[in-house]
Coordinates of C-alpha atoms and ligand atoms in Angstrom, one line a residue:
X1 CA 71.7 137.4 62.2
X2 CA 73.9 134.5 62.5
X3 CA 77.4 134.6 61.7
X4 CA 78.2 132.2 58.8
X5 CA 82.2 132.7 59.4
X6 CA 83.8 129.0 59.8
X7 CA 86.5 130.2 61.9
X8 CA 84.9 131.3 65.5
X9 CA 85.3 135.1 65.7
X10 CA 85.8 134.6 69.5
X11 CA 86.1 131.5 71.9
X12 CA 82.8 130.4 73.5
X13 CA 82.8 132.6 77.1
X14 CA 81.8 129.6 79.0
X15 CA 85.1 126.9 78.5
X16 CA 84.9 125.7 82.2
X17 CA 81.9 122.9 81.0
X18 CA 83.1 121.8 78.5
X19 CA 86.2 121.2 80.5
X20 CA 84.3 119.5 83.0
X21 CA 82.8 116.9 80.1
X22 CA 86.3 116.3 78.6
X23 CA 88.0 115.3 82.4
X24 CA 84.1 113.1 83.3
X25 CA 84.6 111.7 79.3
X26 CA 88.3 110.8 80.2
X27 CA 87.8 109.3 83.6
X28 CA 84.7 107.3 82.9
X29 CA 86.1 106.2 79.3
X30 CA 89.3 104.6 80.8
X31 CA 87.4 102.5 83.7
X32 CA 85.0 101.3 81.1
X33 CA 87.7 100.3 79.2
X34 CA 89.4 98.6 82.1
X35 CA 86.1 96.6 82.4
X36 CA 85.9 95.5 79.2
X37 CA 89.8 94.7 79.5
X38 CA 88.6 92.5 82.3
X39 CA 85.6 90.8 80.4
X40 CA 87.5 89.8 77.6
X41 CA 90.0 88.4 79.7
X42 CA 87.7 86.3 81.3
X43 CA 86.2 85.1 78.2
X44 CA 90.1 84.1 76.8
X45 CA 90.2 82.3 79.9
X46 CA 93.4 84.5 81.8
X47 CA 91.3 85.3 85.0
X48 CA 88.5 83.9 86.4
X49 CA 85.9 86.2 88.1
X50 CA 82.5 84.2 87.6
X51 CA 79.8 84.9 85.4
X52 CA 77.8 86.9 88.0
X53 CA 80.6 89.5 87.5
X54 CA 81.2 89.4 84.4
X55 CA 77.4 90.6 84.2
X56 CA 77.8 93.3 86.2
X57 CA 80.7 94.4 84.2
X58 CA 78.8 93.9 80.9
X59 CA 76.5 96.2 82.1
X60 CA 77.9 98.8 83.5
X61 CA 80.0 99.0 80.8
X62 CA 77.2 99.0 78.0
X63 CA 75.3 101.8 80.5
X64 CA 78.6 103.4 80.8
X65 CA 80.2 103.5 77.3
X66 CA 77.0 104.7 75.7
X67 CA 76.5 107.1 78.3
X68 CA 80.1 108.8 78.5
X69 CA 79.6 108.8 74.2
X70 CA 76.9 111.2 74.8
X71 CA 78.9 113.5 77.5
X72 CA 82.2 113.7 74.6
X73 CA 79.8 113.8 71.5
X74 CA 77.4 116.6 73.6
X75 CA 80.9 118.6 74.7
X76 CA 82.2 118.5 71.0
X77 CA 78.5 119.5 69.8
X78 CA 77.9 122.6 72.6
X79 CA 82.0 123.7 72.0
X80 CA 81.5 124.5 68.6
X81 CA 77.9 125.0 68.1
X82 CA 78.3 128.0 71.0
X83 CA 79.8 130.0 67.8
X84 CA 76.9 130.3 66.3
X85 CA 73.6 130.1 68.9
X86 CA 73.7 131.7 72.3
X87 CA 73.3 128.3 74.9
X88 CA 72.8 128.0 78.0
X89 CA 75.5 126.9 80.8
X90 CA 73.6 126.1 83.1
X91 CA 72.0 123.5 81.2
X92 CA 74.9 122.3 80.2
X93 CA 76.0 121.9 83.8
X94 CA 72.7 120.4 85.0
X95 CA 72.9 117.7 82.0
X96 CA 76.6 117.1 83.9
X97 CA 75.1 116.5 87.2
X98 CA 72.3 114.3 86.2
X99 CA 74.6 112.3 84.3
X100 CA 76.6 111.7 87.5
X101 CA 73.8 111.3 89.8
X102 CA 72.7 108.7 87.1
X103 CA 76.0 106.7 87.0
X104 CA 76.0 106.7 91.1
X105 CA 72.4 105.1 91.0
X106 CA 74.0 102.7 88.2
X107 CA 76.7 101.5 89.8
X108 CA 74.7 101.1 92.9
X109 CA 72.2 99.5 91.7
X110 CA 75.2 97.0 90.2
X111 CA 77.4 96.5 93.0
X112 CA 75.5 96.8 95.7
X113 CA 71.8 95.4 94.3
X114 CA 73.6 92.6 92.2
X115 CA 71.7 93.9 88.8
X116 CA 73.1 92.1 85.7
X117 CA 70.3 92.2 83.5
X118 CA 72.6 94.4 80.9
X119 CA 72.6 97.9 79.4
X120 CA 69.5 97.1 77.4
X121 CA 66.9 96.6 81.0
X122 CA 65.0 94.5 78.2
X123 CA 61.8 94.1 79.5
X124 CA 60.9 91.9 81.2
X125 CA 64.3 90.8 82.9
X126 CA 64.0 93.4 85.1
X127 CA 61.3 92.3 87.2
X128 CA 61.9 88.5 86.6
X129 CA 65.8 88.3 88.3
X130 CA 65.1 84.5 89.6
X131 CA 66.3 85.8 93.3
X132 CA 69.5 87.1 91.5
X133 CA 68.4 91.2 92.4
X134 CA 65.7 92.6 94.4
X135 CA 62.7 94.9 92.6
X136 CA 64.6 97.5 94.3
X137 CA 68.1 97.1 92.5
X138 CA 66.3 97.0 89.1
X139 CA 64.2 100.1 90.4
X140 CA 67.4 102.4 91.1
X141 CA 69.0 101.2 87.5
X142 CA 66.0 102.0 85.6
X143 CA 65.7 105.3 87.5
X144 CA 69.5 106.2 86.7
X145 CA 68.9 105.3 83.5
X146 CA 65.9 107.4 83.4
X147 CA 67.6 110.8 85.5
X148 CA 70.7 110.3 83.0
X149 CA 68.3 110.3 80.1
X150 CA 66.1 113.6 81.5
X151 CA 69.9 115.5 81.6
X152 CA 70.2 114.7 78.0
X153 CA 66.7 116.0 76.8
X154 CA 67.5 119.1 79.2
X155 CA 70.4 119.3 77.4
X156 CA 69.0 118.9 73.8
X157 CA 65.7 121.6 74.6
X158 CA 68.3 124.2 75.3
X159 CA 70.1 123.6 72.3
X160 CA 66.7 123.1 70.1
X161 CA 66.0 126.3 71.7
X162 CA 68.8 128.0 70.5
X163 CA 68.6 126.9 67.0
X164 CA 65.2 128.2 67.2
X165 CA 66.3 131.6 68.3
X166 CA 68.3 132.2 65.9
X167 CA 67.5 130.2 63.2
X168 CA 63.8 130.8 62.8
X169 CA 63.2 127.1 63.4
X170 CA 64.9 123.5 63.1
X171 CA 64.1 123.2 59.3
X172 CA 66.2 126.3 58.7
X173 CA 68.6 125.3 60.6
X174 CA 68.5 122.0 58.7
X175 CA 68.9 124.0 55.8
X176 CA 65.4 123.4 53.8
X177 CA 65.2 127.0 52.3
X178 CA 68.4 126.1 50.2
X179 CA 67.6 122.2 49.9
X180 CA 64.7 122.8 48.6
X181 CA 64.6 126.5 46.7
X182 CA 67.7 128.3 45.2
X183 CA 70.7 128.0 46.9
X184 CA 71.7 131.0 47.7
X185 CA 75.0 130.6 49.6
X186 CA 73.9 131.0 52.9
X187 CA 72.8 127.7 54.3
X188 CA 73.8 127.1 58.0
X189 CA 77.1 125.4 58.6
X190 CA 77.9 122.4 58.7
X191 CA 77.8 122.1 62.8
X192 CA 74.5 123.7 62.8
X193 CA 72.9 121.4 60.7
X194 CA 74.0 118.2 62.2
X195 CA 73.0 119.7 65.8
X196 CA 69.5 119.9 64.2
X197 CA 69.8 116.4 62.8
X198 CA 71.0 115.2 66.8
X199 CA 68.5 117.2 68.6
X200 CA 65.2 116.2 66.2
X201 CA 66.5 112.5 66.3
X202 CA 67.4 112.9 70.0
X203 CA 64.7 114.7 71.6
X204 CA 62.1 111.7 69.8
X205 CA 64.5 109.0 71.5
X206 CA 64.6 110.6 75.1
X207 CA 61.2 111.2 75.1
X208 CA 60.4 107.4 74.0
X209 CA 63.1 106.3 76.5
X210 CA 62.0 108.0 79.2
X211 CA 58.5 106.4 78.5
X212 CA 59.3 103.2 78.9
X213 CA 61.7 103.2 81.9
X214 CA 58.7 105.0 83.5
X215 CA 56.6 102.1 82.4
X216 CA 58.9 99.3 83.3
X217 CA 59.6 101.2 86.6
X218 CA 55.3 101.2 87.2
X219 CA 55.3 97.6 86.6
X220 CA 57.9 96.3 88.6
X221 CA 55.4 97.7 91.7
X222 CA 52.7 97.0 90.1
X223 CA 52.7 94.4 87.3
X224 CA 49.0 94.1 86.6
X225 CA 50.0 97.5 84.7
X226 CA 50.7 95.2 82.1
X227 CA 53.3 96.0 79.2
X228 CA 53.1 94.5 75.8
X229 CA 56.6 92.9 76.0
X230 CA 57.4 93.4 72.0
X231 CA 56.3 97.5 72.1
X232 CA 58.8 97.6 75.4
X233 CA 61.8 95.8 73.0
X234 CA 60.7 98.3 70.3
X235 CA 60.5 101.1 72.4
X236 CA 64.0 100.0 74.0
X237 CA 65.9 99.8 71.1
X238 CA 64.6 102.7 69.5
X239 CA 65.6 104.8 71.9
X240 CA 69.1 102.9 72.3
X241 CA 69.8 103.0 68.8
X242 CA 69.4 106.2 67.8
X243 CA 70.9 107.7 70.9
X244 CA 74.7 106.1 70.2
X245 CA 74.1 106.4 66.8
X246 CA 73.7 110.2 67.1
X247 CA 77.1 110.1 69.8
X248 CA 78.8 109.9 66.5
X249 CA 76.8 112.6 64.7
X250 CA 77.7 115.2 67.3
X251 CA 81.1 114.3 67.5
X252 CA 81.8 114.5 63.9
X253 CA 81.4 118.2 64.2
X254 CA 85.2 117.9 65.3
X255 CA 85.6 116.5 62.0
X256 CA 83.4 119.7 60.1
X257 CA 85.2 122.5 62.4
X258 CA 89.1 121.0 62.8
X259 CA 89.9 120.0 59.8
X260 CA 89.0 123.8 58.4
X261 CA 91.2 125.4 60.6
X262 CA 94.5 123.3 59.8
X263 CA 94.1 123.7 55.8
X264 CA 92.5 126.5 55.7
X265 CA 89.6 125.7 53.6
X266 CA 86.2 126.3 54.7
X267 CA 83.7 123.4 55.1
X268 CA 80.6 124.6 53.2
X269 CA 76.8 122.5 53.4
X270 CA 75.6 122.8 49.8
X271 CA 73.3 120.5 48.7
X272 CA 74.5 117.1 48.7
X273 CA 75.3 117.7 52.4
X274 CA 72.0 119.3 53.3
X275 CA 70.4 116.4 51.3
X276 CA 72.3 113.6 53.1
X277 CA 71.7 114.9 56.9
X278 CA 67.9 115.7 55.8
X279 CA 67.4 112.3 54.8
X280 CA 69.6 110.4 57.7
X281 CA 67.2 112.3 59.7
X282 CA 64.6 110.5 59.0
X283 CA 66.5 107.0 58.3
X284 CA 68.3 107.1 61.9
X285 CA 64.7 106.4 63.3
X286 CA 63.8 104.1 60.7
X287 CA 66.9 101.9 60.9
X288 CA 66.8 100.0 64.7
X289 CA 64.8 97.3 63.0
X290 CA 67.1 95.9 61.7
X291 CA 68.4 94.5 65.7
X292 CA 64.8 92.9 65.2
X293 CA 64.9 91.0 61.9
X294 CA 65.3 87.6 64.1
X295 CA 62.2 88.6 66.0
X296 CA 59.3 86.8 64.0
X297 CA 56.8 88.0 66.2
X298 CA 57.3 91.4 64.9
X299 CA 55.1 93.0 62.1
X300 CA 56.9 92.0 58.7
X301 CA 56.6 95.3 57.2
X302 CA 59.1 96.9 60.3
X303 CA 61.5 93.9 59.3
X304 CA 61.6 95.0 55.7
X305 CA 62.1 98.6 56.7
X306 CA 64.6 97.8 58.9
X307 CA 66.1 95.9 56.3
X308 CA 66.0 98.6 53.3
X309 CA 66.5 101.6 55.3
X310 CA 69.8 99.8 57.4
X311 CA 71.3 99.4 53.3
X312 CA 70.4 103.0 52.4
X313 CA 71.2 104.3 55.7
X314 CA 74.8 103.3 55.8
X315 CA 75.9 105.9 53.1
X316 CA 74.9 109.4 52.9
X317 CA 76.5 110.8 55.6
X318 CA 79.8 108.7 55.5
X319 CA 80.2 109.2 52.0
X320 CA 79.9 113.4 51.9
X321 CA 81.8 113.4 55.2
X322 CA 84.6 111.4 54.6
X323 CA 84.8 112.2 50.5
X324 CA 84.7 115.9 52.3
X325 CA 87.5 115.5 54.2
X326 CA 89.3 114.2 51.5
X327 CA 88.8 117.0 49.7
X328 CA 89.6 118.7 52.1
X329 CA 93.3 117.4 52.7
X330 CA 94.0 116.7 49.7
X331 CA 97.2 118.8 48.2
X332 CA 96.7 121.4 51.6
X333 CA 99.6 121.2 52.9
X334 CA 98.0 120.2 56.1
X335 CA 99.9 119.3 59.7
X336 CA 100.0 116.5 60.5
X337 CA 99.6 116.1 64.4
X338 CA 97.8 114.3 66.9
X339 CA 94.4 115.8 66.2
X340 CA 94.4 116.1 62.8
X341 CA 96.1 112.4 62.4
X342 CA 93.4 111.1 65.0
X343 CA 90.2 112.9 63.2
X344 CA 91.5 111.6 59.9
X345 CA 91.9 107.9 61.3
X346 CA 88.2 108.5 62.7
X347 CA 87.0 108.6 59.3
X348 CA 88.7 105.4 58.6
X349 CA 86.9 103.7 61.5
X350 CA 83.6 104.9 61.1
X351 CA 83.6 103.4 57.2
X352 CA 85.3 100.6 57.9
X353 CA 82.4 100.0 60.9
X354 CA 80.0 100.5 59.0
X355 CA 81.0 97.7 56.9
X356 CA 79.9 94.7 59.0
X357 CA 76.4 96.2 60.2
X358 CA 75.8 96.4 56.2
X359 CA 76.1 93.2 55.9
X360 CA 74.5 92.1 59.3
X361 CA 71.5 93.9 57.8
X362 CA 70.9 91.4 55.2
X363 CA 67.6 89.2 57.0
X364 CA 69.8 86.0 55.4
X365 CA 73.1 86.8 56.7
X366 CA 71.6 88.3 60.0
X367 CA 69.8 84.8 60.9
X368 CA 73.3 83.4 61.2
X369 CA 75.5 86.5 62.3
X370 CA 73.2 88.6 64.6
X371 CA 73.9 86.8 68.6
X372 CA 77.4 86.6 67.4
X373 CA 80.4 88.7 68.1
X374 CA 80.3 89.7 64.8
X375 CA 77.8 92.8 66.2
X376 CA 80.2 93.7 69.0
X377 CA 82.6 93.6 66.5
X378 CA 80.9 96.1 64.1
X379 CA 80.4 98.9 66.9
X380 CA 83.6 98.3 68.7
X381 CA 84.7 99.3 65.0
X382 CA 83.0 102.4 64.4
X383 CA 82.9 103.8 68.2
X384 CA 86.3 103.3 69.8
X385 CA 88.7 103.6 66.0
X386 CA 85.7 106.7 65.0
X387 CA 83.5 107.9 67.7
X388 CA 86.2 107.6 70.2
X389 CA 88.8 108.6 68.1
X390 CA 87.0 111.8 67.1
X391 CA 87.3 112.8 71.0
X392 CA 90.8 112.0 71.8
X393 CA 91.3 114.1 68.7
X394 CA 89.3 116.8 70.0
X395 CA 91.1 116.9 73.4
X396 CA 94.8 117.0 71.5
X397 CA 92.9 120.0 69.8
X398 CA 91.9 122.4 72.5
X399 CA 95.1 121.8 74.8
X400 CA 97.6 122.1 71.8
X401 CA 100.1 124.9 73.1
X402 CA 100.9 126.6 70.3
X403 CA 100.3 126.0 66.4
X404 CA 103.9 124.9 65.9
X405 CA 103.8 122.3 68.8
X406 CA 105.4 118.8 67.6
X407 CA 104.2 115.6 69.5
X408 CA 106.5 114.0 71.5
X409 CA 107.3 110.6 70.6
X410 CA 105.1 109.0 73.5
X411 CA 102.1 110.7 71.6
X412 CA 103.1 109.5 68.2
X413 CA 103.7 105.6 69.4
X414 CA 100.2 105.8 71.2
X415 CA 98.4 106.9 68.2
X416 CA 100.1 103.7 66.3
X417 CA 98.8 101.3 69.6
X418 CA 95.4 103.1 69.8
X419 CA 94.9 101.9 65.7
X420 CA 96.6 98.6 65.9
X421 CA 95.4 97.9 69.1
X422 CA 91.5 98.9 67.8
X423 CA 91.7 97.0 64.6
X424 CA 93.2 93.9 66.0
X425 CA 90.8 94.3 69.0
X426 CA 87.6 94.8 66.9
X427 CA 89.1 91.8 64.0
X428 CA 88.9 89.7 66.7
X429 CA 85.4 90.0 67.6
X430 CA 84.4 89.9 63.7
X431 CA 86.2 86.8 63.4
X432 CA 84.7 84.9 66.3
X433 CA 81.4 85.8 65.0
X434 CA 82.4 85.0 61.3
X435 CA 83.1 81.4 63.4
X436 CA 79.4 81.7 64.8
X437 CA 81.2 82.5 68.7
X438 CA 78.0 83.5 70.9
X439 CA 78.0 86.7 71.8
X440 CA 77.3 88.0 75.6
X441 CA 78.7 84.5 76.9
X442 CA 80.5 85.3 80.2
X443 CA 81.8 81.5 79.4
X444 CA 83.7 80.4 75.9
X445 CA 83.9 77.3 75.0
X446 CA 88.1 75.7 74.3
X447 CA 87.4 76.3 70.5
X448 CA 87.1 80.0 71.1
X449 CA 89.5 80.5 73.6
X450 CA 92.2 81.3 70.8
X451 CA 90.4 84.4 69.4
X452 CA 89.8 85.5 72.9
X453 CA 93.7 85.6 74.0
X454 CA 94.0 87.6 70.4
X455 CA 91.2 90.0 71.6
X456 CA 93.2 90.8 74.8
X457 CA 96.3 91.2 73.9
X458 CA 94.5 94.1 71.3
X459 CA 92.3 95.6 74.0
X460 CA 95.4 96.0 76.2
X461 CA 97.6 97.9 73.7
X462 CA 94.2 100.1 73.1
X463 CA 93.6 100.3 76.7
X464 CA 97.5 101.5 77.4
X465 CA 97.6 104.0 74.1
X466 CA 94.3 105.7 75.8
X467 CA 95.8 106.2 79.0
X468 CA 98.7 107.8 77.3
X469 CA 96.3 110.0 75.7
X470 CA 94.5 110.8 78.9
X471 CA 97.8 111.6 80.9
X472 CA 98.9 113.7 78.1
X473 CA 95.4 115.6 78.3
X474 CA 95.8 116.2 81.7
X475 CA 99.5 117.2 81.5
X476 CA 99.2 120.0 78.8
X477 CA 96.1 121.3 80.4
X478 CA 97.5 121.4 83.6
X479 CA 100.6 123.0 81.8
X480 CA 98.5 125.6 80.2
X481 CA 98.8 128.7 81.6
X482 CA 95.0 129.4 81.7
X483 CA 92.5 126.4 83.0
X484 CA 90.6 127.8 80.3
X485 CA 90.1 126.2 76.6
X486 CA 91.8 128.5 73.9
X487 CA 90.6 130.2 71.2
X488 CA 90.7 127.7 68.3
X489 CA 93.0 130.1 66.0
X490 CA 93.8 128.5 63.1
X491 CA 97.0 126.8 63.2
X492 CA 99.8 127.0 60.8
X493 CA 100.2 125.2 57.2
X494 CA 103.5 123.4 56.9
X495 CA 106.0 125.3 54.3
Ligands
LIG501 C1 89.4 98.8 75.4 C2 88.2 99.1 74.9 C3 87.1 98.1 75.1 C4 87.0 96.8 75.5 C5 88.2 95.9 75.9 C6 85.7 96.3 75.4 C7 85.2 95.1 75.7 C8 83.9 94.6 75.5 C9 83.5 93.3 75.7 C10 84.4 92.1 76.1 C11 82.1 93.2 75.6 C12 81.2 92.0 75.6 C13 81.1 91.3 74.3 C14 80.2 90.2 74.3 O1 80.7 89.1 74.7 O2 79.1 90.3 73.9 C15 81.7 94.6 75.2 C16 80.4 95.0 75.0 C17 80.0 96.3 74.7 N1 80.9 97.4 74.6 FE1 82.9 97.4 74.8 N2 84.9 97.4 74.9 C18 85.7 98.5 74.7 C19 85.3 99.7 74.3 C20 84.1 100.1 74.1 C21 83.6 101.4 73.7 C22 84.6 102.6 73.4 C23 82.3 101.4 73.6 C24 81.3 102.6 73.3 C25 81.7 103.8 73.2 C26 81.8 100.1 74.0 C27 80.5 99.7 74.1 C28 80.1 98.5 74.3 C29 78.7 98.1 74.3 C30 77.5 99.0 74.1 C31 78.7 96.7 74.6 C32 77.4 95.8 74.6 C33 77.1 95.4 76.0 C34 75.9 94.4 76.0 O3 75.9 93.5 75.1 O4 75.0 94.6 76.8 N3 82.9 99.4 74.3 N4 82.8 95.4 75.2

């Protein structure tokens, strides 16, 4: 029988993994950042490293960024979720290895091939570099992409196992006996249920992903296997879509299990909250359309859907998570430290990213706004001031020393930097686009230069604050007198 307790009753034996994500999570997240540092630079006209570069930045650091997502949301998701399901380490550490193997192929494939064609290997750039890569460059990205995204589905079978075991099944462990009969009390916690939500959603997009990298790789040998070029984009950004969209869902766990433990209120699923991850369920793998609606050659009934299910998709899980937390904090008494400040600010930047793909959903606006950098300005939003956010506030949480611990003041002025730096870095993307700037131009024109310098000067105070928050991570864990991650007791409520 599961334990419904929402404080842990003991630490999850295996803390070494998870240990192992966080340092992979902080290494890779702070060279992506330095290459986005780099690309925006170029675009505000400060350095000049070509175009050609600039593409092999842009891709590696779409490949990367989405990748290292899934290795903080997965650690955050397996941490916790250990409490209640018995998983498996050595998944775990398999999905680690894979994941690296997959970035050496990557960057391989990048610096020493010369592939540019970006993050999304839309078919059929691959194949058709004009002389710029060889078949075998695009051949080793694809298959990095693909051994990353085999570590991943690994991962989530264990987990989907798990749930099974002791759940009866992922629709218990989505809660449907209390969604849809009585309510007895007893519905699965909140971190159970949005692991079910990740691995349903997840397992479909691995399985579609890995598909059509096998595809694409097939045809780059042998292109009379011929692929219908609009089912690969489909295929592509299905699987894209829904896998850094569900980075946030497993990271928000941090958000359900945390925020508990510092007021001392338990996080219950009733209803509403089974309701709202039920349906975003579904709606996560309805929603990519909506990265389409320029695409006329696509069915009209996908664009509408795309179209309806990006409005209705935006709310349910926001709204019950962040009025939640709310709730939560409200009159508790709460400390106020680096975790809890930096899961509380997540909350902030995941509503206020979801704000722009709203209204980039709308077929009129999204004519004008869609190659903009109005898009990159959206999920720069949500996933570095929210996704990313969530995980430095998750690393602050396990390597706290004690409950009474005060930040120093190098931790409380790179919290302020990290949000400034975000929001200014992430405004100045939305405002571009709001002036129709292209987006994924290595070159700006002198018009745009302006916004870019703003950009800059906003990535590097972000870029700064999250080495500060990396050195500290490494600091109090090396300071800690066990290399192993505490048991999350619950930590004291201020007098
Ligand atoms: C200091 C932080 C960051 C900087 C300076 C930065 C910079 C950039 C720049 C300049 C671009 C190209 C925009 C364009 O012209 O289209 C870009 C694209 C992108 N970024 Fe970031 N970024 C940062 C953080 C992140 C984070 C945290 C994530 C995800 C977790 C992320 C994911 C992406 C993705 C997926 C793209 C799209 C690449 C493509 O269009 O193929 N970035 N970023």
């Amino acid at each position: 029988m599961a334990d419904y307790n929402y404080v842990a009753p003991q630490e999850h034996a295996t803390k070494g993994g998870v240990l192992a994500y966080l340092l992979t999570t902080a290494a890779v997240l702070l060279l992506m950042m330095l290459f986005g540092l780099v690309m925006r630079a170029e675009q505000a006209q400060l350095i000049s490293i070509g175009a050609n570069a600039f593409y092999q930045l842009m891709t590696l650091h779409g490949a990367g960024m989405v990748g290292i997502a899934g290795i903080a949301g997965a650690a955050i998701m397996w941490h916790f979720l250990g409490q209640y399901v018995r998983l498996s380490t050595t998944v775990l550490y398999a999905n680690l290895a894979l994941f690296l193997v997959g970035v050496a192929m990557a960057i391989g494939a990048v610096f020493i091939g010369n592939f540019h064609g970006a993050w999304t290997f839309l078919f059929p750039l691959p194949g058709n570099s004009m002389g710029l890569w060889s078949n075998e460059a695009a051949a080793t990205f694809l298959a990095g992409m693909l051994v990353l995204g085999t570590g991943f589905l690994l991962f989530q079978l264990d987990i989907a196992r798990a749930l099974i075991a002791t759940y009866g099944g992922l629709g218990r462990a989505l809660g449907w006996p209390q969604l849809f009969g009585h309510d007895d009390g007893k519905a699965p916690p909140p971190t159970v249920v949005a692991s079910a939500m990740v691995t349903v959603v997840n397992i479909v997009a691995l399985v579609v992903g890995a598909s059509i990298l096998a595809m694409m790789l097939v045809n780059l040998y042998y292109p009379e296997f011929a692929i219908d070029p609009l089912l690969a984009k489909g295929m592509i950004y299905f699987f894209g879509h829904v896998f850094i969209n569900a980075t946030i869902y497993m990271a928000v766990i941090a958000v359900y299990e945390i925020l508990p433990r510092y007021t001392h209120r338990p996080w219950k699923a009733n209803k509403i909250f089974l309701l709202s991850w039920n349906c975003s369920t579904l709606m996560v793998m309805f929603i990519f359309p909506h990265h389409l609606l320029m695409d006329f050659a696509f069915p009209k009934w996908m664009l509408v859907m795309g179209h309806v299910i990006g409005y209705l998709n935006t709310f349910p899980i926001l709204i019950v998570t962040g009025y939640g937390a709310l709730i939560l904090v409200y009159r508790s008494g709460i400390v106020w430290d680096m975790a809890s400040r930096l899961l509380a600010v997540s909350m902030l930047g995941w509503a206020a990213g979801a704000m722009p793909a709203f209204i980039d959903g709308t077929i009129r606006v999204n004519y004008i706004m869609h190659n903009t950098l109005w898009v990159p300005g959206h999920f720069h939003t949500y996933l570095l001031l929210g996704m990313v956010a969530m995980v430095f506030g998750f690393m602050y949480y396990v390597t706290k020393p004690a409950a009474q611990h005060k930040d120093a003041l190098i931790d409380r002025l790179a919290y302020w930097a990290y949000v400034v730096g975000s929001f200014g870095f992430a405004l100045a993307f939305l405002y571009a686009g709001k002036e129709s700037v292209a987006r994924r131009y290595a070159e700006h024109l002198p018009a745009w230069v302006p916004y870019d310098r703003i950009g800059t000067a906003f990535a590097t105070l972000v870029v700064g604050a999250a080495l500060v928050f990396v050195g500290r991570f490494i600091a109090r864990l090396a300071h800690a007198r066990s290399a192993h991650l505490r048991a999350p007791a619950p930590l004291g409520v201020a007098a």
